[in-house]
Structure formats: structure tokens, C-alpha cells
Amino acid sequence: MAIPVIFDSQLLRQRLQRRAATFAQHDFLHKAALSRLMERVDDLNRHFTSVVTLGDYLGYGKMLLQQSSKMSSVLALHDVMHADIDVISHGEALPLLPASLDAVFSCNHLHLLNDIPGYLWQVRHSLRPDGLLSGVMLGGETLSTLRQVLQTVDIEIYGGMAARVHPMVDAYSMAGLLQRAGFALPVVDSEKVSITYPSVQALLHDWRGMGLNNTLIGKRPALTRRYMAMAEEIYQQQAHTSDGQLTVIVELIFFAGWTPAAGQQKPLPRGSGKIALGDALQ
């Protein structure tokens, strides 16, 4: 079955390359996501050798993992060359040997991939039995207000909606994707982070600095001065704070799964519970 291509991967790489020099001015969300991921790693009672980070733009995830006593031999892999990147990939094809790694950490990038199931399948086959995949990505509630505002403006000015904000999976779907790729004991949870901006223009400027502006395939009508003025007005009506700032919601989805192994903990079979759900809720 052909994989639908919704993101322009070449355009994304070009933007990340251009923004490497100034990324540190806009990397607060990336750092916050990876720092919270590392808090979850600290709860693991394991030591991992042969560790790889994926999507680790500028190697921040690698740096955090190297500070942990639970990690050794950490390599960063990305398809944009930088001094802190150890291995170059080619798009969504991973240059990883089968059963060669103890752990893989996905660093806030799965939401930019066309083929998430295929990517997860590659990761699972690169892990040894009882190997860990752990990661963070942006979830479906991210920029939900902006999405609604831009749809309203598109209908008002152009008579129809244009795809301006990336589609993203939700936590429930991510759990299903892990199971589909063959991971055991999948765990998925999410956090919502609230960020404030003085204007829609400032919001878009920051996301461009992160390399997260629109890379969807296809052309869209221009963001004219009239368009932006209307977007500012509607956003102010829907999501402004008492001091006039605009509220932006970002959903972070954290996920983990293990490659199957003999003796690994198994979930209880369906119907084996001894307490009724209604009793537990009471």
C-alpha cells in the first residue's frame, strides 16, 4: 500500500539547516519537551548501552542522556548535518542494524513524519529483545485555537479552508501505532503546556524559528496583511488573557514501548480482573 505523502521532507530539512544558527533563540519548547522526557527516563530501573537518539536536532537529547548514569555510548542521528550529530539518516529510512541497540529515544520529531508506522517498525527491529523505545512528540491539541482561527479567516476571505496547521496524532492513536509496530507494554500519556504571545505574528515567528512552520504538500493562499489583521482580531476575541497576551496550547505526548522478550511482564488477559469497573470507580 502506498504511503500518503503529506509533508515536504526536503523543505523541512532546508528550513532546519537555515535555522541552525538561530535555533537557540527559539528552542524553549524543544528543551522543555526533552527535559520532561528525561524525567521519565530517570524513573527507569535499568542501565542502557548502545543508545541512539532520533530527530535529535543539534544533539540536545544526546547531551541530556549523557548526563544520566543509566546511559552509555549515546549517538545522535538526524538527516540534517551538524557538529553534534553522529550519524546521518536519509529521510525516514534509518541506517540501523537489526537487534543492535538497547534503547532508542525519539526527540520530538515523529509529528513531522509521513510514515510513522513504518518508522516505528524500523526502530523495533533495531532493538534487542527487551529494548526500549521512549519519546515525546507534539499531539493533536497543539495550536488548536490557531487552527480554528485560520480556518475561519480562510472561509471569510477565500471561501474555503486551507491546510495551514500540521495534522497530529492523539495519545490514543499513538498507543495503537506502538502496538501495530510490535511493541509490548506500550505506555502513552500527555501533558498540555500553555504559552503566551503578544500577537499571532509573534507566535508564527517563533514557530518558524523552531523550523515548525507549514511543510505540508501543496500550495495555500497567501497570508496577506488583511488576512493577518483578521486573524489577530479573532484570536484576541477567543484566547486573550487579562493583560492582552494570546494563549497558545501545546500538547506533548510521551510514549514508551519494549521489544518482546522471554520472561517479560505480560498484561493480564481480557476478562481476568476480579473487581468490577463500576465498583472501582465508586
One Martini backbone bead per residue (centre of mass of N, CA, C, O) as a GRO file, in nm:
protein
  282
    1MET     BB    1   0.095   0.037   0.023
    2ALA     BB    2   0.070   0.359  -0.016
    3ILE     BB    3   0.221   0.638   0.116
    4PRO     BB    4   0.119   0.922   0.232
    5VAL     BB    5   0.213   1.253   0.129
    6ILE     BB    6   0.222   1.553   0.344
    7PHE     BB    7   0.529   1.605   0.363
    8ASP     BB    8   0.811   1.817   0.301
    9SER     BB    9   1.118   1.699   0.368
   10GLN     BB   10   1.309   1.890   0.215
   11LEU     BB   11   1.201   2.155   0.332
   12LEU     BB   12   1.261   2.090   0.625
   13ARG     BB   13   1.570   2.062   0.600
   14GLN     BB   14   1.622   2.347   0.493
   15ARG     BB   15   1.511   2.497   0.742
   16LEU     BB   16   1.697   2.372   0.956
   17GLN     BB   17   1.961   2.469   0.829
   18ARG     BB   18   1.893   2.778   0.840
   19ARG     BB   19   1.825   2.764   1.175
   20ALA     BB   20   2.079   2.675   1.338
   21ALA     BB   21   2.197   2.960   1.434
   22THR     BB   22   1.888   3.044   1.577
   23PHE     BB   23   1.753   2.817   1.751
   24ALA     BB   24   1.827   2.911   2.050
   25GLN     BB   25   1.591   3.141   2.039
   26HIS     BB   26   1.350   2.881   1.997
   27ASP     BB   27   1.405   2.610   2.211
   28PHE     BB   28   1.208   2.581   2.460
   29LEU     BB   29   1.019   2.347   2.373
   30HIS     BB   30   1.229   2.133   2.313
   31LYS     BB   31   1.356   2.135   2.598
   32ALA     BB   32   1.101   2.077   2.762
   33ALA     BB   33   1.033   1.804   2.635
   34LEU     BB   34   1.310   1.659   2.698
   35SER     BB   35   1.316   1.706   3.003
   36ARG     BB   36   1.051   1.541   3.057
   37LEU     BB   37   1.156   1.281   2.941
   38MET     BB   38   1.396   1.245   3.145
   39GLU     BB   39   1.219   1.207   3.395
   40ARG     BB   40   1.120   0.927   3.298
   41VAL     BB   41   1.398   0.791   3.276
   42ASP     BB   42   1.472   0.811   3.583
   43ASP     BB   43   1.248   0.578   3.657
   44LEU     BB   44   1.437   0.370   3.548
   45ASN     BB   45   1.560   0.026   3.623
   46ARG     BB   46   1.817   0.087   3.413
   47HIS     BB   47   2.080  -0.004   3.183
   48PHE     BB   48   2.220   0.160   2.888
   49THR     BB   49   2.342   0.055   2.587
   50SER     BB   50   2.331   0.144   2.286
   51VAL     BB   51   2.239   0.455   2.207
   52VAL     BB   52   1.969   0.638   2.036
   53THR     BB   53   1.891   0.937   1.870
   54LEU     BB   54   1.597   1.089   1.728
   55GLY     BB   55   1.556   1.399   1.600
   56ASP     BB   56   1.829   1.545   1.725
   57TYR     BB   57   1.844   1.857   1.714
   58LEU     BB   58   2.169   1.948   1.806
   59GLY     BB   59   2.194   1.725   2.056
   60TYR     BB   60   2.023   1.756   2.329
   61GLY     BB   61   1.942   1.466   2.404
   62LYS     BB   62   2.227   1.354   2.424
   63MET     BB   63   2.323   1.535   2.656
   64LEU     BB   64   2.116   1.435   2.868
   65LEU     BB   65   2.190   1.131   2.858
   66GLN     BB   66   2.496   1.167   2.938
   67GLN     BB   67   2.408   1.264   3.239
   68SER     BB   68   2.326   0.976   3.277
   69SER     BB   69   2.389   0.675   3.459
   70LYS     BB   70   2.200   0.490   3.248
   71MET     BB   71   2.413   0.574   3.024
   72SER     BB   72   2.576   0.461   2.713
   73SER     BB   73   2.665   0.518   2.411
   74VAL     BB   74   2.567   0.798   2.265
   75LEU     BB   75   2.377   0.861   1.965
   76ALA     BB   76   2.315   1.091   1.702
   77LEU     BB   77   2.028   1.117   1.477
   78HIS     BB   78   2.020   1.279   1.148
   79ASP     BB   79   1.934   1.462   0.833
   80VAL     BB   80   2.102   1.701   0.971
   81MET     BB   81   2.393   1.850   0.967
   82HIS     BB   82   2.605   1.847   1.267
   83ALA     BB   83   2.834   1.851   1.518
   84ASP     BB   84   2.620   1.672   1.717
   85ILE     BB   85   2.611   1.464   1.486
   86ASP     BB   86   2.683   1.118   1.412
   87VAL     BB   87   2.432   1.034   1.223
   88ILE     BB   88   2.312   0.994   0.894
   89SER     BB   89   2.018   1.016   0.743
   90HIS     BB   90   1.745   0.922   0.497
   91GLY     BB   91   1.506   1.044   0.605
   92GLU     BB   92   1.301   0.760   0.702
   93ALA     BB   93   1.567   0.602   0.677
   94LEU     BB   94   1.735   0.373   0.885
   95PRO     BB   95   2.088   0.315   0.981
   96LEU     BB   96   2.005   0.023   1.129
   97LEU     BB   97   2.072  -0.253   1.292
   98PRO     BB   98   1.974  -0.541   1.385
   99ALA     BB   99   1.978  -0.589   1.711
  100SER     BB  100   2.184  -0.320   1.826
  101LEU     BB  101   1.995  -0.205   2.062
  102ASP     BB  102   1.870  -0.086   2.380
  103ALA     BB  103   1.799   0.222   2.291
  104VAL     BB  104   1.539   0.462   2.193
  105PHE     BB  105   1.515   0.823   2.125
  106SER     BB  106   1.246   1.039   2.063
  107CYS     BB  107   1.294   1.396   1.960
  108ASN     BB  108   1.045   1.567   1.866
  109HIS     BB  109   0.945   1.431   1.539
  110LEU     BB  110   0.700   1.244   1.449
  111HIS     BB  111   0.502   1.484   1.351
  112LEU     BB  112   0.699   1.500   1.065
  113LEU     BB  113   0.593   1.230   0.951
  114ASN     BB  114   0.457   1.016   0.710
  115ASP     BB  115   0.570   0.716   0.841
  116ILE     BB  116   0.520   0.603   1.143
  117PRO     BB  117   0.490   0.292   1.129
  118GLY     BB  118   0.757   0.240   0.967
  119TYR     BB  119   0.946   0.373   1.173
  120LEU     BB  120   0.875   0.190   1.417
  121TRP     BB  121   0.959  -0.072   1.283
  122GLN     BB  122   1.259  -0.002   1.256
  123VAL     BB  123   1.312   0.036   1.556
  124ARG     BB  124   1.235  -0.245   1.659
  125HIS     BB  125   1.457  -0.396   1.476
  126SER     BB  126   1.703  -0.240   1.630
  127LEU     BB  127   1.620  -0.398   1.879
  128ARG     BB  128   1.654  -0.571   2.140
  129PRO     BB  129   1.550  -0.763   2.359
  130ASP     BB  130   1.405  -0.551   2.580
  131GLY     BB  131   1.384  -0.290   2.435
  132LEU     BB  132   1.377   0.072   2.414
  133LEU     BB  133   1.111   0.303   2.354
  134SER     BB  134   1.139   0.665   2.376
  135GLY     BB  135   0.916   0.964   2.376
  136VAL     BB  136   0.836   1.276   2.200
  137MET     BB  137   0.542   1.471   2.095
  138LEU     BB  138   0.318   1.627   1.914
  139GLY     BB  139  -0.021   1.693   1.956
  140GLY     BB  140  -0.356   1.750   1.855
  141GLU     BB  141  -0.386   2.020   2.052
  142THR     BB  142  -0.198   2.177   1.893
  143LEU     BB  143  -0.300   2.479   1.792
  144SER     BB  144  -0.620   2.480   1.797
  145THR     BB  145  -0.695   2.781   1.782
  146LEU     BB  146  -0.539   2.855   1.529
  147ARG     BB  147  -0.684   2.662   1.342
  148GLN     BB  148  -0.967   2.791   1.374
  149VAL     BB  149  -0.897   3.077   1.288
  150LEU     BB  150  -0.784   3.015   1.000
  151GLN     BB  151  -1.044   2.885   0.897
  152THR     BB  152  -1.221   3.137   0.926
  153VAL     BB  153  -1.052   3.323   0.741
  154ASP     BB  154  -1.058   3.152   0.485
  155ILE     BB  155  -1.364   3.162   0.448
  156GLU     BB  156  -1.396   3.473   0.442
  157ILE     BB  157  -1.180   3.529   0.201
  158TYR     BB  158  -1.172   3.234   0.015
  159GLY     BB  159  -1.423   3.017   0.069
  160GLY     BB  160  -1.204   2.823   0.222
  161MET     BB  161  -1.008   2.572   0.340
  162ALA     BB  162  -0.671   2.550   0.467
  163ALA     BB  163  -0.364   2.389   0.517
  164ARG     BB  164  -0.176   2.531   0.806
  165VAL     BB  165  -0.188   2.291   1.017
  166HIS     BB  166  -0.067   2.026   1.141
  167PRO     BB  167  -0.124   1.710   1.165
  168MET     BB  168  -0.208   1.511   1.465
  169VAL     BB  169  -0.180   1.291   1.702
  170ASP     BB  170  -0.303   1.102   1.955
  171ALA     BB  171  -0.266   0.910   2.227
  172TYR     BB  172  -0.440   0.669   2.137
  173SER     BB  173  -0.307   0.631   1.856
  174MET     BB  174  -0.015   0.583   1.958
  175ALA     BB  175  -0.071   0.316   2.098
  176GLY     BB  176  -0.155   0.169   1.836
  177LEU     BB  177   0.116   0.208   1.682
  178LEU     BB  178   0.292   0.044   1.874
  179GLN     BB  179   0.141  -0.223   1.840
  180ARG     BB  180   0.165  -0.243   1.530
  181ALA     BB  181   0.495  -0.253   1.555
  182GLY     BB  182   0.540  -0.465   1.821
  183PHE     BB  183   0.502  -0.344   2.094
  184ALA     BB  184   0.534  -0.374   2.431
  185LEU     BB  185   0.398  -0.217   2.686
  186PRO     BB  186   0.240   0.039   2.628
  187VAL     BB  187   0.302   0.397   2.696
  188VAL     BB  188   0.069   0.679   2.728
  189ASP     BB  189   0.102   1.038   2.758
  190SER     BB  190  -0.012   1.376   2.852
  191GLU     BB  191   0.063   1.731   2.803
  192LYS     BB  192  -0.025   2.069   2.879
  193VAL     BB  193   0.094   2.372   2.735
  194SER     BB  194   0.121   2.714   2.823
  195ILE     BB  195   0.142   2.992   2.595
  196THR     BB  196   0.257   3.329   2.542
  197TYR     BB  197   0.157   3.601   2.321
  198PRO     BB  198   0.125   3.917   2.171
  199SER     BB  199   0.089   3.759   1.885
  200VAL     BB  200   0.053   3.594   1.595
  201GLN     BB  201   0.318   3.688   1.471
  202ALA     BB  202   0.497   3.585   1.707
  203LEU     BB  203   0.419   3.292   1.689
  204LEU     BB  204   0.515   3.239   1.394
  205HIS     BB  205   0.808   3.325   1.438
  206ASP     BB  206   0.880   3.104   1.646
  207TRP     BB  207   0.805   2.853   1.467
  208ARG     BB  208   1.006   2.915   1.248
  209GLY     BB  209   1.259   2.897   1.437
  210MET     BB  210   1.186   2.575   1.482
  211GLY     BB  211   1.081   2.456   1.197
  212LEU     BB  212   0.728   2.457   1.223
  213ASN     BB  213   0.638   2.535   0.972
  214ASN     BB  214   0.482   2.483   0.687
  215THR     BB  215   0.516   2.137   0.512
  216LEU     BB  216   0.290   2.099   0.332
  217ILE     BB  217   0.155   1.982   0.067
  218GLY     BB  218   0.110   2.244  -0.122
  219LYS     BB  219  -0.091   2.518  -0.185
  220ARG     BB  220  -0.155   2.849  -0.045
  221PRO     BB  221  -0.286   3.111   0.046
  222ALA     BB  222  -0.202   3.410   0.136
  223LEU     BB  223  -0.065   3.612   0.405
  224THR     BB  224  -0.207   3.882   0.437
  225ARG     BB  225  -0.272   4.169   0.592
  226ARG     BB  226  -0.573   4.112   0.621
  227TYR     BB  227  -0.550   3.829   0.732
  228MET     BB  228  -0.385   3.896   0.994
  229ALA     BB  229  -0.584   4.099   1.115
  230MET     BB  230  -0.816   3.896   1.148
  231ALA     BB  231  -0.664   3.689   1.321
  232GLU     BB  232  -0.604   3.875   1.558
  233GLU     BB  233  -0.896   3.945   1.632
  234ILE     BB  234  -1.005   3.655   1.683
  235TYR     BB  235  -0.795   3.563   1.889
  236GLN     BB  236  -0.855   3.781   2.100
  237GLN     BB  237  -1.152   3.681   2.149
  238GLN     BB  238  -1.067   3.367   2.234
  239ALA     BB  239  -0.734   3.394   2.376
  240HIS     BB  240  -0.715   3.615   2.592
  241THR     BB  241  -0.578   3.784   2.840
  242SER     BB  242  -0.576   4.032   3.078
  243ASP     BB  243  -0.295   4.152   2.922
  244GLY     BB  244  -0.336   4.066   2.596
  245GLN     BB  245  -0.251   3.792   2.565
  246LEU     BB  246  -0.184   3.492   2.397
  247THR     BB  247  -0.308   3.167   2.399
  248VAL     BB  248  -0.114   2.858   2.388
  249ILE     BB  249  -0.153   2.518   2.298
  250VAL     BB  250   0.051   2.235   2.402
  251GLU     BB  251   0.094   1.897   2.314
  252LEU     BB  252   0.247   1.631   2.497
  253ILE     BB  253   0.366   1.316   2.388
  254PHE     BB  254   0.427   1.025   2.575
  255PHE     BB  255   0.636   0.732   2.502
  256ALA     BB  256   0.638   0.361   2.536
  257GLY     BB  257   0.836   0.061   2.447
  258TRP     BB  258   0.883  -0.295   2.402
  259THR     BB  259   1.054  -0.556   2.319
  260PRO     BB  260   1.008  -0.865   2.296
  261ALA     BB  261   1.043  -1.113   2.573
  262ALA     BB  262   1.146  -1.344   2.767
  263GLY     BB  263   0.991  -1.289   3.081
  264GLN     BB  264   0.804  -1.074   3.029
  265GLN     BB  265   0.578  -0.876   3.112
  266LYS     BB  266   0.224  -0.931   3.123
  267PRO     BB  267  -0.077  -0.876   3.041
  268LEU     BB  268  -0.376  -0.925   3.132
  269PRO     BB  269  -0.632  -1.091   3.050
  270ARG     BB  270  -0.926  -1.064   2.931
  271GLY     BB  271  -1.145  -1.098   3.214
  272SER     BB  272  -0.944  -1.130   3.489
  273GLY     BB  273  -1.078  -0.951   3.666
  274LYS     BB  274  -1.208  -0.898   4.022
  275ILE     BB  275  -1.309  -0.600   3.955
  276ALA     BB  276  -1.541  -0.389   3.901
  277LEU     BB  277  -1.550  -0.089   3.753
  278GLY     BB  278  -1.779   0.039   3.922
  279ASP     BB  279  -1.648  -0.021   4.198
  280ALA     BB  280  -1.382   0.135   4.151
  281LEU     BB  281  -1.516   0.418   4.103
  282GLN     BB  282  -1.654   0.414   4.402
   0.00000   0.00000   0.00000
